[in-house]
Short mmCIF file of C-alpha atoms in Angstrom, two decimals:
data_model
loop_
_atom_site.label_atom_id
_atom_site.label_comp_id
_atom_site.label_asym_id
_atom_site.label_seq_id
_atom_site.Cartn_x
_atom_site.Cartn_y
_atom_site.Cartn_z
CA UNK A 1 -22.51 -15.64 36.95
CA UNK A 2 -25.18 -16.97 34.69
CA UNK A 3 -25.43 -20.73 33.70
CA UNK A 4 -24.00 -20.08 30.13
CA UNK A 5 -20.77 -18.55 31.51
CA UNK A 6 -20.61 -21.29 33.91
CA UNK A 7 -20.54 -23.68 31.12
CA UNK A 8 -17.88 -21.31 29.44
CA UNK A 9 -15.52 -21.22 32.43
CA UNK A 10 -15.68 -24.87 32.48
CA UNK A 11 -14.44 -24.91 29.10
CA UNK A 12 -11.88 -22.71 29.27
CA UNK A 13 -10.64 -24.68 32.23
CA UNK A 14 -10.67 -27.70 30.48
CA UNK A 15 -9.01 -26.18 27.49
CA UNK A 16 -11.88 -27.18 25.05
CA UNK A 17 -12.83 -24.64 22.16
CA UNK A 18 -15.72 -22.48 22.42
CA UNK A 19 -17.75 -19.70 20.81
CA UNK A 20 -20.49 -17.43 22.07
CA UNK A 21 -21.64 -14.30 20.20
CA UNK A 22 -24.43 -12.03 19.69
CA UNK A 23 -25.47 -10.59 16.77
CA UNK A 24 -25.92 -6.80 15.91
CA UNK A 25 -29.15 -5.44 17.73
CA UNK A 26 -30.03 -8.58 19.23
CA UNK A 27 -31.00 -9.48 23.05
CA UNK A 28 -29.43 -13.48 22.78
CA UNK A 29 -26.00 -14.72 23.01
CA UNK A 30 -25.62 -17.76 21.07
CA UNK A 31 -22.73 -20.15 21.97
CA UNK A 32 -21.33 -23.70 20.65
CA UNK A 33 -18.99 -25.59 23.30
CA UNK A 34 -16.83 -27.98 21.40
CA UNK A 35 -16.86 -31.72 22.86
CA UNK A 36 -12.72 -32.10 22.07
CA UNK A 37 -10.26 -30.27 21.31
CA UNK A 38 -9.90 -30.92 17.57
CA UNK A 39 -8.68 -28.15 15.17
CA UNK A 40 -11.54 -28.70 11.95
CA UNK A 41 -10.56 -26.79 8.70
CA UNK A 42 -13.19 -25.06 7.15
CA UNK A 43 -15.18 -26.22 4.05
CA UNK A 44 -18.13 -25.33 1.99
CA UNK A 45 -19.88 -28.13 3.17
CA UNK A 46 -19.20 -27.60 6.91
CA UNK A 47 -21.89 -26.35 9.23
CA UNK A 48 -21.19 -24.23 12.22
CA UNK A 49 -18.88 -20.91 13.19
CA UNK A 50 -16.21 -20.09 10.99
CA UNK A 51 -12.91 -18.28 12.28
CA UNK A 52 -10.46 -17.29 8.85
CA UNK A 53 -7.39 -15.32 9.05
CA UNK A 54 -6.65 -12.25 7.15
CA UNK A 55 -4.06 -14.38 4.81
CA UNK A 56 -7.08 -16.74 4.03
CA UNK A 57 -4.64 -19.48 4.40
CA UNK A 58 -5.88 -20.59 8.23
CA UNK A 59 -9.62 -21.29 7.90
CA UNK A 60 -11.29 -23.21 10.93
CA UNK A 61 -14.58 -24.01 12.09
CA UNK A 62 -16.23 -24.90 15.33
CA UNK A 63 -18.79 -27.80 13.84
CA UNK A 64 -22.34 -27.69 14.80
CA UNK A 65 -22.21 -31.33 14.79
CA UNK A 66 -19.11 -31.32 17.38
CA UNK A 67 -20.65 -29.22 19.99
CA UNK A 68 -23.44 -28.39 22.41
CA UNK A 69 -25.83 -25.17 21.44
CA UNK A 70 -26.52 -22.72 23.87
CA UNK A 71 -28.82 -19.74 24.00
CA UNK A 72 -29.28 -16.91 26.81
CA UNK A 73 -30.97 -13.56 26.91
CA UNK A 74 -28.66 -10.62 27.17
CA UNK A 75 -28.78 -9.26 30.94
CA UNK A 76 -27.48 -5.49 31.08
CA UNK A 77 -24.75 -5.19 33.10
CA UNK A 78 -24.86 -2.58 35.50
CA UNK A 79 -20.65 -2.55 35.73
CA UNK A 80 -19.59 0.89 35.43
CA UNK A 81 -16.33 1.68 33.49
CA UNK A 82 -13.60 3.41 35.00
CA UNK A 83 -13.92 6.87 34.85
CA UNK A 84 -10.38 8.37 34.65
CA UNK A 85 -8.32 5.72 32.96
CA UNK A 86 -5.85 7.28 30.75
CA UNK A 87 -3.80 4.82 28.53
CA UNK A 88 -0.23 5.90 27.86
CA UNK A 89 0.82 6.90 24.17
CA UNK A 90 3.54 5.05 23.13
CA UNK A 91 6.14 7.33 20.88
CA UNK A 92 8.01 4.52 19.31
CA UNK A 93 4.96 3.13 18.09
CA UNK A 94 3.90 6.23 16.78
CA UNK A 95 7.21 7.02 14.95
CA UNK A 96 7.27 3.60 13.55
CA UNK A 97 3.68 3.88 12.25
CA UNK A 98 3.94 6.95 10.62
CA UNK A 99 7.07 5.85 9.01
CA UNK A 100 5.24 3.36 7.59
CA UNK A 101 2.68 5.60 6.14
CA UNK A 102 4.94 8.04 4.65
CA UNK A 103 6.57 4.85 3.06
CA UNK A 104 2.93 3.73 1.82
CA UNK A 105 2.14 6.78 0.50
CA UNK A 106 5.46 7.04 -1.38
CA UNK A 107 4.14 3.66 -3.32
CA UNK A 108 1.04 5.11 -3.90
CA UNK A 109 2.67 7.90 -5.48
CA UNK A 110 4.70 5.63 -7.86
CA UNK A 111 1.54 4.00 -8.46
CA UNK A 112 1.92 0.47 -6.78
CA UNK A 113 -1.74 0.61 -5.61
CA UNK A 114 -4.47 3.17 -4.89
CA UNK A 115 -4.97 2.50 -1.43
CA UNK A 116 -3.52 0.62 1.53
CA UNK A 117 -4.88 -0.63 4.60
CA UNK A 118 -2.24 -0.17 7.45
CA UNK A 119 -2.50 -1.90 11.04
CA UNK A 120 -0.58 -2.14 14.06
CA UNK A 121 -1.04 -3.90 17.81
CA UNK A 122 -1.01 -2.37 21.50
CA UNK A 123 -0.52 -4.50 24.60
CA UNK A 124 -2.50 -3.63 27.23
CA UNK A 125 -1.43 -5.52 30.85
CA UNK A 126 -4.55 -7.32 32.43
CA UNK A 127 -4.93 -7.79 36.04
CA UNK A 128 -7.95 -9.68 36.78
CA UNK A 129 -9.41 -10.90 33.32
CA UNK A 130 -13.22 -11.59 33.90
CA UNK A 131 -14.84 -12.80 30.23
CA UNK A 132 -18.38 -12.38 31.85
CA UNK A 133 -17.57 -8.63 32.39
CA UNK A 134 -15.69 -7.85 29.22
CA UNK A 135 -18.40 -9.38 26.76
CA UNK A 136 -21.31 -7.73 29.17
CA UNK A 137 -19.36 -4.51 28.15
CA UNK A 138 -19.26 -5.26 24.80
CA UNK A 139 -23.03 -6.48 24.04
CA UNK A 140 -24.17 -3.63 26.16
CA UNK A 141 -21.92 -1.19 25.08
CA UNK A 142 -22.09 -1.62 20.79
CA UNK A 143 -25.60 -2.42 19.89
CA UNK A 144 -25.10 -2.33 16.49
CA UNK A 145 -21.62 -4.68 16.07
CA UNK A 146 -21.39 -7.91 16.10
CA UNK A 147 -20.02 -9.17 19.38
CA UNK A 148 -18.18 -12.15 19.89
CA UNK A 149 -15.59 -14.42 22.18
CA UNK A 150 -13.71 -17.14 20.48
CA UNK A 151 -11.09 -19.76 21.86
CA UNK A 152 -9.18 -22.39 20.69
CA UNK A 153 -6.34 -24.04 22.60
CA UNK A 154 -4.58 -24.37 18.85
CA UNK A 155 -5.59 -20.99 17.93
CA UNK A 156 -5.83 -18.72 21.05
CA UNK A 157 -8.49 -16.71 22.83
CA UNK A 158 -10.12 -13.60 20.88
CA UNK A 159 -12.60 -11.18 21.56
CA UNK A 160 -14.49 -8.25 19.34
CA UNK A 161 -16.90 -5.73 18.64
CA UNK A 162 -17.06 -5.59 14.31
CA UNK A 163 -19.26 -2.96 13.24
CA UNK A 164 -18.65 -4.53 9.50
CA UNK A 165 -20.71 -6.85 7.88
CA UNK A 166 -18.67 -9.42 5.60
CA UNK A 167 -21.48 -11.29 3.50
CA UNK A 168 -24.86 -12.40 4.58
CA UNK A 169 -26.31 -14.77 2.35
CA UNK A 170 -29.95 -15.97 2.41
CA UNK A 171 -31.43 -18.14 -0.58
CA UNK A 172 -30.08 -16.07 -3.34
CA UNK A 173 -29.93 -12.80 -1.69
CA UNK A 174 -26.56 -11.47 -0.70
CA UNK A 175 -26.19 -8.60 1.52
CA UNK A 176 -22.53 -6.74 2.17
CA UNK A 177 -21.26 -3.33 3.33
CA UNK A 178 -18.45 -0.47 2.06
CA UNK A 179 -17.39 0.77 4.90
CA UNK A 180 -14.48 3.00 5.02
CA UNK A 181 -13.33 6.73 6.44
CA UNK A 182 -13.19 7.58 10.36
CA UNK A 183 -14.02 10.48 12.62
CA UNK A 184 -14.81 10.65 16.34
CA UNK A 185 -18.38 11.17 16.75
CA UNK A 186 -19.29 14.54 18.76
CA UNK A 187 -22.09 16.56 19.39
CA UNK A 188 -22.29 18.75 16.09
CA UNK A 189 -25.32 17.97 14.01
CA UNK A 190 -22.86 18.95 10.64
CA UNK A 191 -20.71 16.08 9.85
CA UNK A 192 -18.25 16.92 7.26
CA UNK A 193 -16.33 14.32 5.65
CA UNK A 194 -13.11 15.26 3.67
CA UNK A 195 -11.76 13.78 0.16
CA UNK A 196 -9.44 11.67 1.75
CA UNK A 197 -12.43 9.84 3.45
CA UNK A 198 -14.78 9.94 0.69
CA UNK A 199 -11.90 8.66 -2.04
CA UNK A 200 -11.43 5.90 0.48
CA UNK A 201 -14.85 4.56 0.84
CA UNK A 202 -15.61 5.02 -2.53
CA UNK A 203 -12.72 2.53 -3.59
CA UNK A 204 -14.21 0.01 -1.45
CA UNK A 205 -17.30 0.17 -2.71
CA UNK A 206 -16.42 0.18 -6.15
CA UNK A 207 -14.38 -2.88 -5.80
CA UNK A 208 -17.39 -4.84 -4.08
CA UNK A 209 -19.84 -4.07 -6.64
CA UNK A 210 -17.32 -5.08 -9.35
CA UNK A 211 -16.64 -8.34 -7.55
CA UNK A 212 -20.51 -9.20 -7.15
CA UNK A 213 -21.45 -8.41 -10.69
CA UNK A 214 -19.14 -11.28 -11.99
CA UNK A 215 -21.55 -13.70 -10.10
CA UNK A 216 -24.62 -12.09 -10.01
CA UNK A 217 -28.57 -11.41 -11.74
CA UNK A 218 -28.43 -7.81 -10.23
CA UNK A 219 -26.62 -5.82 -7.96
CA UNK A 220 -27.62 -2.55 -6.00
CA UNK A 221 -26.56 -0.47 -3.33
CA UNK A 222 -27.16 2.69 -1.42
CA UNK A 223 -25.98 6.34 -1.43
CA UNK A 224 -23.31 6.36 1.18
CA UNK A 225 -24.28 7.64 4.58
CA UNK A 226 -22.70 8.43 7.96
CA UNK A 227 -22.97 5.36 10.32
CA UNK A 228 -21.95 5.09 14.10
CA UNK A 229 -19.96 2.88 15.42
CA UNK A 230 -19.73 3.22 19.31
CA UNK A 231 -17.70 6.74 19.48
CA UNK A 232 -16.34 6.45 16.18
CA UNK A 233 -18.39 7.59 12.69
CA UNK A 234 -17.87 5.91 9.29
CA UNK A 235 -19.13 6.21 5.87
CA UNK A 236 -20.85 3.44 4.65
CA UNK A 237 -22.65 2.10 1.84
CA UNK A 238 -25.23 -0.78 1.76
CA UNK A 239 -24.80 -3.25 -0.85
CA UNK A 240 -27.18 -6.09 -2.18
CA UNK A 241 -26.91 -8.43 -5.34
CA UNK A 242 -29.04 -11.51 -6.23
CA UNK A 243 -26.73 -14.56 -7.07
CA UNK A 244 -26.48 -16.24 -10.38
CA UNK A 245 -26.08 -19.67 -8.50
CA UNK A 246 -25.24 -20.01 -4.77
CA UNK A 247 -22.37 -22.61 -5.84
CA UNK A 248 -20.62 -19.63 -6.75
CA UNK A 249 -20.06 -17.97 -2.99
CA UNK A 250 -16.72 -19.94 -2.72
CA UNK A 251 -15.78 -17.96 -5.60
CA UNK A 252 -17.02 -14.60 -4.52
CA UNK A 253 -15.39 -15.27 -0.67
CA UNK A 254 -12.27 -15.67 -2.62
CA UNK A 255 -12.28 -12.65 -4.53
CA UNK A 256 -13.46 -10.22 -1.89
CA UNK A 257 -11.43 -11.60 0.99
CA UNK A 258 -10.02 -9.12 2.08
CA UNK A 259 -11.78 -6.13 0.96
CA UNK A 260 -9.75 -3.02 0.75
CA UNK A 261 -11.61 -1.75 3.70
CA UNK A 262 -8.78 -4.00 5.50
CA UNK A 263 -6.38 -4.90 2.96
CA UNK A 264 -6.63 -2.16 0.21
CA UNK A 265 -6.75 -1.82 -3.91
CA UNK A 266 -5.48 -3.49 -6.29
CA UNK A 267 -6.02 -6.21 -3.35
CA UNK A 268 -2.70 -8.34 -4.53
CA UNK A 269 -0.54 -5.13 -4.66
CA UNK A 270 -1.72 -3.82 -1.09
CA UNK A 271 -1.49 -7.30 0.26
CA UNK A 272 1.84 -8.03 -0.44
CA UNK A 273 3.10 -4.66 0.78
CA UNK A 274 1.46 -5.40 4.13
CA UNK A 275 2.92 -8.82 4.74
CA UNK A 276 6.27 -7.09 3.67
CA UNK A 277 6.42 -4.01 6.00
CA UNK A 278 4.10 -4.06 8.60
CA UNK A 279 6.39 -6.29 10.60
CA UNK A 280 3.99 -9.09 12.68
CA UNK A 281 1.40 -11.27 11.76
CA UNK A 282 -2.42 -9.90 11.65
CA UNK A 283 -3.75 -13.78 12.43
CA UNK A 284 -7.49 -13.58 12.76
CA UNK A 285 -7.81 -9.84 12.38
CA UNK A 286 -9.05 -8.45 9.83
CA UNK A 287 -9.78 -11.98 8.75
CA UNK A 288 -13.86 -12.34 8.96
CA UNK A 289 -15.83 -15.18 11.25
CA UNK A 290 -19.71 -15.74 11.73
CA UNK A 291 -22.67 -18.12 10.69
CA UNK A 292 -21.71 -20.79 8.40
CA UNK A 293 -24.29 -22.42 6.31
CA UNK A 294 -26.73 -21.83 9.24
CA UNK A 295 -28.60 -19.39 10.88
CA UNK A 296 -28.39 -20.40 14.49
CA UNK A 297 -31.37 -17.93 15.51
CA UNK A 298 -33.99 -19.42 12.54
CA UNK A 299 -32.49 -22.73 12.23
CA UNK A 300 -32.65 -21.84 8.59
CA UNK A 301 -30.01 -23.95 6.94
CA UNK A 302 -27.59 -22.98 4.04
CA UNK A 303 -27.46 -19.54 5.05
CA UNK A 304 -24.21 -17.49 5.77
CA UNK A 305 -24.04 -14.45 8.29
CA UNK A 306 -20.27 -13.05 8.29
CA UNK A 307 -18.57 -10.44 9.95
CA UNK A 308 -14.92 -8.99 9.24
CA UNK A 309 -13.10 -8.98 12.32
CA UNK A 310 -12.49 -5.49 13.45
CA UNK A 311 -12.55 -3.96 16.90
CA UNK A 312 -10.70 -7.04 18.50
CA UNK A 313 -8.21 -8.40 20.72
CA UNK A 314 -6.34 -11.60 21.47
CA UNK A 315 -5.88 -12.74 25.44
CA UNK A 316 -2.17 -13.71 25.63
CA UNK A 317 0.06 -14.29 28.64
CA UNK A 318 -1.94 -11.75 30.75
CA UNK A 319 -2.25 -9.15 28.03
CA UNK A 320 -4.52 -8.04 25.82
CA UNK A 321 -3.02 -7.68 22.31
CA UNK A 322 -5.69 -5.00 20.74
CA UNK A 323 -5.61 -4.68 17.10
CA UNK A 324 -6.40 -1.36 15.10
CA UNK A 325 -5.42 0.26 11.82
CA UNK A 326 -6.63 2.78 9.15
CA UNK A 327 -6.85 3.31 5.34
CA UNK A 328 -4.18 5.00 3.70
CA UNK A 329 -4.41 6.91 0.18
CA UNK A 330 -2.40 9.74 -1.65
CA UNK A 331 -4.07 12.73 0.70
CA UNK A 332 -3.07 10.79 4.20
CA UNK A 333 -1.07 12.21 6.89
CA UNK A 334 0.90 10.28 9.16
CA UNK A 335 0.12 11.79 12.45
CA UNK A 336 -3.77 12.00 11.60
CA UNK A 337 -3.48 8.21 10.60
CA UNK A 338 -1.91 7.71 14.08
CA UNK A 339 -4.15 9.59 15.81
CA UNK A 340 -6.99 7.35 14.13
CA UNK A 341 -5.73 3.98 15.08
CA UNK A 342 -5.62 5.88 19.09
CA UNK A 343 -9.13 6.52 18.97
CA UNK A 344 -10.15 2.96 17.01
CA UNK A 345 -8.02 1.07 20.10
CA UNK A 346 -10.94 2.75 22.44
CA UNK A 347 -13.28 0.71 21.49
CA UNK A 348 -11.62 -2.25 22.65
CA UNK A 349 -9.78 -0.66 25.64
CA UNK A 350 -12.47 1.07 27.55
CA UNK A 351 -14.06 -2.23 28.18
CA UNK A 352 -11.07 -4.35 29.92
#
């Protein structure tokens, strides 16, 4: 076990907060180990690692000023996945989720909203959970993702490998992406997207551009393209903006979170449907997390590098709670949507 993971093991045993993370396409793990178990609220003036819930009501930070900072190069693991591990299908979960999709489509047809992102959670019993093993698997298996482990005794123990940037801000330049649509990666060279996925992704891109145009000097975007995240393909558009005034960033975050990629559109109507009908608290799933007001690689101040908390799980009471979701619009078919969530759940399940 490495020096860093020895320190993290002590933090866990002492029930002290920490976060360790590895940025996309990086070979360095960054860790902030908090010195007390205090719970710090996130403010625009704070500096550290932010952790914000889906409903935007739980906004916390591990402050740099209250933590020890560590760095360690990623050591490529020679752990092997269990080759024949099979996860059982849950018929009751399938029936319940498909009924929820039917209800959402009815609301879309009635004009309540254009799109809503529905989610569910799966429980996986853990025999011997080894954070070193799991984080190594995440880092080496998903190089393009933002990999992290976050623990606070008053919040919980979370891990993930998110494929989706929320906001990256350097000086007055802002970068983000519109990511939606899902299919399993295959060896085929011909990747075809249906109207349902194309429309779903376009809604996300249009929403983000409209939100940024309210506070930006200019906004530009790429053409949509296919993006691979592990074994999953998505449609992605890269979006950049030059901000009029960086002090508007708080308003931009308020406008954009949660985005249509994890909530729906219009945002408030979709969010109300989710909170009323999903039947569980998403907590920090589909929230956002990351570096707040400092780039801990370059040490540049007043920079933000935030990601949507997707492909994540919470470790609790000897179980991994795996969170998965999918976008629903008028062309959605309940069984296909359930299968999409099953495919996404493998990102977390296969590293356990």
